[in-house]
Amino acid sequence: MDNELLNYTLRIADNSLILGQRMSEWCSKGPTLEEDIALSNISLDLFGQANGFYSYASQLDGNKSPDDLAFLRNEREFFNQQIVELENIDFGNTIVRNFLYDSYNFLFYSSLKNSKDDTLSALASKSLKEVKYHLRHSKNWLIRLGDGTEFSKQKVQQSLEDIWQYTHDMFSMDEIDNKMYKLNIGINNSHLKDEWDKIIDETLLEAKLVRPEDGYKAKGGKNGMHTEHLGFLLAEMQFLQRAHPNAKW
Amino acid sequence: MQNNILTMTEEKFQIRIDKEEKIEPKDWMPEGYRKHLIRQISQHAHSEIIGMQPEGNWISRAPSLRAKMILLAKVQDEAGHGLYLYSACETLGISRQELVSQLHSGKAKYSSIFNYPTLSWADMGAIGWLVDGAAIVNQVSLQRTSFGPYSRGMVKICKEESFHQRQGYEIMAQMAKGTSEQKAMAQDALNRFWWPSIMMFGPNDSDSPRTGNAMKWKIKRKTNDELRQEFIDKTVNQAEIIGLTIPDKDLKWNEQRQHYDFGEMDWDEFWNVVNGNGPCNKQRLNHHKKAHDDGQWVREAAKSYAQKQELIAN
């Protein structure tokens, strides 16, 4: 059970860290100064969440520190969903990715806060407060961009089409998920789908955007199957820890 | 007659300044005072904003979760400082858009220190310790500046800057007692950032054309050389404590002056970097312009959306 709980916790931590890393790439590149600050803030929230979940994972692991878990695992040992590792590309693309993921993440934490596992429950409650704000942020921007200019509308519609394939895996269940769900520790992802659809459809309507058709469904992030983007992200993020294995920072 | 009235008003203004009254945005002020403030505050704001880049360069590579969060929070603080300062500047009758255009055209400057590259993690330490350390010395004195919004902005900024300086010093201290490679990185960072840091205070008083009025109007409270000496005096000991060597062979305590003597700065380099010929001048400005250009469609969309909402509301 401990191994499965560890794996389950790492999935959550990895999602937060990798999205946090992506959001931190916006620092000094935001479309306005206010937005630059907002994007950094979201990144900071996500790093804080990652830190919380890694600390718990570190306890469960018994050997590795939170930093070991973040900086010394390879691509195939990262269990985040693929959607969070996608490159930012541009502001619209980031907003679309975040909106699709934040909507899920909000529902995920809303459910995980009822976990029988006290630590996961506490971490979920804390994260939920922040993710509510993240969702409000990405949702409002999606509406502005969708219902802004003709150019912005086309741009975010294209981003929606591009990213849609990465949304399906958020609702999948594998053996670990099933086991955690049975023990009332984890949640049933597939149960989030209806609520998620509702948030997405309502927002897209308001944003005057069209929900993409389902096509290819990317999967496997939580089992260590990733896009080509993750390797570069990790190479950069882990460089100092890897280059100076005996150093303390 | 006209001139007489103006002179009388200037006299009254100077009396207010001499009584240490704060000047507020809607108060009468000499045109020269307004211009000086716009130049100084915008330069300060631009420095905060351009200063995000050299440190932003290491956020993705920060070596621990804690280091990553601290660095990102610090860079975010700088964005916030830029925001207060732009706002303070706007009270003087200039828009943020104009200020940014002046930055892009090269009319407005920012601190030259940010035109140096950050080449190792130790540079995050050196910047916090030395660059923010130097900035604090200047900003502490600016808390008493005569223009109200600038003075109040400085009070808030100083609180955060002293946290920045401590985090930088912590990185340096940690690296200086770390592996031999870490110590070498720390010393190298100090070697590269020392002289540019002490040049942050600007030219010597004898070569600083604007100091006169700025002191009279109490915009500046201490001269460049006084501030530089203060910084050096407090920093030498900090370097000794962590076992790093300041790269100045002329640096020594002067018992008579009760200050450290120090070597001559390379003023050719200083003026070169100020005038656009430093290692990263082009890179920093291009980065800022690119972010601004890339954000154009987003700002347009937000504006268009807001206009539509307004139409609906009416």
Coordinates of C-alpha atoms in Angstrom, one line a residue, chain A residues 4-249:
Chain A
E4 CA 1.0 2.9 -4.2
L5 CA 0.3 5.8 -1.9
L6 CA 3.8 7.1 -2.6
N7 CA 3.2 6.8 -6.3
Y8 CA -0.2 8.5 -6.0
T9 CA 1.3 11.3 -4.0
L10 CA 4.1 11.8 -6.5
R11 CA 1.6 12.1 -9.3
I12 CA 0.1 15.1 -7.6
A13 CA 3.4 16.6 -6.6
D14 CA 4.8 16.2 -10.1
N15 CA 1.8 17.8 -11.7
S16 CA 2.3 20.8 -9.5
L17 CA 6.0 21.1 -9.9
I18 CA 6.0 20.7 -13.7
L19 CA 3.2 23.2 -14.2
G20 CA 4.9 25.5 -11.7
Q21 CA 8.1 25.3 -13.7
R22 CA 6.2 26.1 -16.9
M23 CA 4.5 29.1 -15.3
S24 CA 7.8 30.4 -13.9
E25 CA 9.0 30.6 -17.5
W26 CA 6.7 33.5 -17.9
C27 CA 8.6 35.6 -15.4
S28 CA 9.6 38.9 -17.2
K29 CA 7.7 37.9 -20.3
G30 CA 4.0 38.7 -19.4
P31 CA 1.8 40.8 -21.7
T32 CA 1.5 43.4 -18.9
L33 CA 3.4 43.9 -15.7
E34 CA 0.3 43.1 -13.6
E35 CA -0.1 39.8 -15.5
D36 CA 3.6 39.0 -15.1
I37 CA 3.0 39.2 -11.4
A38 CA -0.1 37.1 -11.6
L39 CA 1.6 34.4 -13.5
S40 CA 4.6 34.3 -11.1
N41 CA 2.1 34.1 -8.2
I42 CA 0.4 31.0 -9.8
S43 CA 3.8 29.5 -10.2
L44 CA 4.7 30.2 -6.6
D45 CA 1.5 28.6 -5.5
L46 CA 2.2 25.5 -7.5
F47 CA 5.8 25.2 -6.2
G48 CA 4.4 25.5 -2.7
Q49 CA 1.9 22.7 -3.4
A50 CA 4.7 20.6 -5.0
N51 CA 6.8 21.1 -1.9
G52 CA 3.9 20.0 0.4
F53 CA 3.2 16.8 -1.6
Y54 CA 6.9 16.0 -2.0
S55 CA 7.5 16.4 1.7
Y56 CA 4.8 13.8 2.3
A57 CA 6.2 11.6 -0.5
S58 CA 9.6 11.9 1.2
Q59 CA 8.1 10.6 4.5
L60 CA 6.5 7.7 2.7
D61 CA 9.7 6.9 0.9
G62 CA 11.8 7.1 4.0
N63 CA 15.1 7.7 2.0
K64 CA 14.7 10.5 -0.5
S65 CA 14.4 14.2 0.4
P66 CA 11.8 16.3 -1.3
D67 CA 14.6 17.8 -3.4
D68 CA 15.9 14.4 -4.3
L69 CA 12.4 13.6 -5.6
A70 CA 12.2 16.8 -7.6
F71 CA 15.7 17.0 -8.9
L72 CA 17.1 13.4 -9.2
R73 CA 14.4 11.4 -11.0
N74 CA 14.5 10.8 -14.7
E75 CA 11.8 11.4 -17.3
R76 CA 10.2 8.0 -17.1
E77 CA 10.1 8.3 -13.3
F78 CA 8.0 11.4 -13.4
F79 CA 4.3 10.8 -13.1
N80 CA 2.7 14.1 -14.1
Q81 CA 0.1 14.4 -16.7
Q82 CA 1.3 15.3 -20.2
I83 CA -0.9 18.4 -20.3
V84 CA 1.2 20.2 -17.7
E85 CA 4.5 19.6 -19.4
L86 CA 3.4 21.1 -22.8
E87 CA 5.5 24.1 -23.8
N88 CA 3.9 27.6 -23.2
I89 CA 4.2 28.7 -26.8
D90 CA 2.3 32.0 -26.2
F91 CA 0.0 33.6 -23.7
G92 CA -3.2 32.2 -25.3
N93 CA -1.8 28.7 -25.4
T94 CA -0.8 28.9 -21.7
I95 CA -4.3 30.2 -20.8
V96 CA -6.0 27.5 -22.7
R97 CA -3.8 24.7 -21.2
N98 CA -4.2 26.2 -17.7
F99 CA -8.0 26.6 -18.0
L100 CA -8.5 23.0 -19.1
Y101 CA -6.2 21.8 -16.3
D102 CA -7.3 24.2 -13.6
S103 CA -10.9 23.1 -14.2
Y104 CA -9.9 19.6 -13.5
N105 CA -7.5 20.4 -10.7
F106 CA -10.2 22.4 -8.9
L107 CA -12.5 19.4 -9.1
F108 CA -9.7 17.0 -8.1
Y109 CA -8.8 18.9 -4.9
S110 CA -12.5 19.5 -4.1
S111 CA -12.8 15.7 -4.0
L112 CA -9.4 14.8 -2.5
K113 CA -10.0 17.1 0.5
N114 CA -12.4 14.3 1.7
S115 CA -9.6 11.7 1.5
K116 CA -9.3 9.3 4.5
D117 CA -5.6 10.1 4.4
D118 CA -5.2 13.1 6.7
T119 CA -2.1 14.5 5.1
L120 CA -3.6 14.3 1.6
S121 CA -6.8 15.8 2.8
A122 CA -5.0 18.7 4.5
L123 CA -2.8 19.4 1.5
A124 CA -5.8 19.2 -0.8
S125 CA -7.7 21.7 1.3
K126 CA -4.8 24.1 1.2
S127 CA -4.2 23.7 -2.5
L128 CA -7.9 24.1 -3.3
K129 CA -7.9 27.7 -2.0
E130 CA -5.2 28.6 -4.4
V131 CA -6.5 26.6 -7.4
K132 CA -9.9 28.3 -7.1
Y133 CA -8.0 31.5 -7.9
H134 CA -6.0 29.9 -10.7
L135 CA -9.2 28.8 -12.3
R136 CA -10.8 32.2 -12.0
H137 CA -7.7 33.7 -13.6
S138 CA -7.5 31.3 -16.6
K139 CA -11.2 31.3 -17.1
N140 CA -11.5 35.1 -17.1
W141 CA -8.6 35.3 -19.6
L142 CA -10.1 32.7 -21.8
I143 CA -13.3 34.6 -22.0
R144 CA -11.4 37.9 -22.7
L145 CA -9.3 36.3 -25.5
G146 CA -12.2 34.3 -27.0
D147 CA -14.5 37.3 -27.0
G148 CA -11.8 39.9 -27.6
T149 CA -10.6 40.5 -31.2
E150 CA -11.1 38.3 -34.2
F151 CA -7.3 37.5 -34.0
S152 CA -7.4 36.5 -30.4
K153 CA -10.4 34.4 -30.9
Q154 CA -8.8 32.4 -33.8
K155 CA -5.6 32.1 -31.8
V156 CA -7.2 30.5 -28.7
Q157 CA -9.5 28.4 -30.7
Q158 CA -6.4 26.9 -32.4
S159 CA -4.8 26.4 -29.0
L160 CA -7.9 24.6 -27.8
E161 CA -7.7 22.3 -30.9
D162 CA -4.1 21.6 -30.2
I163 CA -4.3 20.9 -26.5
W164 CA -7.6 19.0 -26.4
Q165 CA -6.0 15.6 -26.9
Y166 CA -4.2 15.9 -23.6
T167 CA -7.4 16.4 -21.6
H168 CA -8.7 12.9 -21.7
D169 CA -6.1 11.3 -19.5
M170 CA -7.1 13.5 -16.6
F171 CA -10.2 11.2 -16.1
S172 CA -8.5 7.8 -16.6
M173 CA -8.2 5.3 -13.9
D174 CA -5.4 2.7 -13.6
E175 CA -4.6 0.1 -11.0
I176 CA -3.1 2.6 -8.5
D177 CA -6.0 5.0 -8.9
N178 CA -8.5 2.1 -8.4
K179 CA -6.7 0.9 -5.3
M180 CA -6.5 4.3 -3.7
Y181 CA -10.1 5.0 -4.5
K182 CA -11.2 1.7 -2.9
L183 CA -9.4 2.7 0.2
N184 CA -11.1 6.1 0.2
I185 CA -7.6 7.7 0.0
G186 CA -7.7 8.7 -3.6
I187 CA -10.6 9.8 -5.8
N188 CA -12.3 8.4 -8.9
N189 CA -11.1 10.6 -11.7
S190 CA -13.8 9.5 -14.0
H191 CA -16.4 10.9 -11.7
L192 CA -15.0 14.4 -12.3
K193 CA -15.8 14.3 -16.0
D194 CA -19.4 15.5 -16.0
E195 CA -18.6 18.4 -13.8
W196 CA -15.6 19.3 -15.9
D197 CA -17.6 19.1 -19.1
K198 CA -20.1 21.5 -17.5
I199 CA -17.4 24.1 -16.6
I200 CA -15.8 23.8 -20.0
D201 CA -19.0 24.0 -22.0
E202 CA -20.3 27.0 -20.0
T203 CA -17.1 28.9 -20.3
L204 CA -16.6 28.1 -24.0
L205 CA -20.1 29.4 -24.6
E206 CA -19.3 32.6 -22.8
A207 CA -16.0 32.9 -24.6
K208 CA -17.7 32.3 -27.9
L209 CA -15.4 29.4 -28.6
V210 CA -16.2 25.9 -30.0
R211 CA -15.5 22.8 -28.1
P212 CA -13.1 20.6 -30.2
E213 CA -14.1 17.2 -31.5
D214 CA -12.5 14.3 -29.7
G215 CA -9.7 12.8 -31.7
Y216 CA -6.5 11.3 -30.7
K217 CA -6.4 10.8 -26.9
A218 CA -2.9 11.1 -25.4
K219 CA -2.3 9.0 -22.3
G220 CA 0.3 7.6 -20.0
G221 CA 1.8 10.6 -18.1
K222 CA 1.0 9.1 -14.7
N223 CA 2.8 5.9 -15.7
G224 CA 5.9 7.8 -16.9
M225 CA 5.0 8.1 -20.6
H226 CA 5.7 11.7 -21.6
T227 CA 5.9 14.1 -24.6
E228 CA 9.3 15.1 -25.9
H229 CA 9.0 18.3 -24.0
L230 CA 9.5 16.9 -20.5
G231 CA 13.1 15.8 -21.1
F232 CA 14.3 19.4 -21.9
L233 CA 12.4 20.8 -18.9
L234 CA 14.0 18.3 -16.5
A235 CA 17.5 18.8 -18.1
E236 CA 17.3 22.5 -17.3
M237 CA 15.6 22.2 -14.0
Q238 CA 17.9 19.5 -12.6
F239 CA 21.2 20.7 -14.1
L240 CA 22.8 22.0 -10.9
Q241 CA 21.8 19.1 -8.7
R242 CA 23.2 16.7 -11.3
A243 CA 26.4 18.6 -12.1
H244 CA 27.3 19.0 -8.4
P245 CA 26.1 15.8 -6.7
N246 CA 27.9 16.5 -3.4
A247 CA 26.9 20.1 -3.0
K248 CA 24.4 21.6 -0.6
W249 CA 22.5 24.6 -1.8

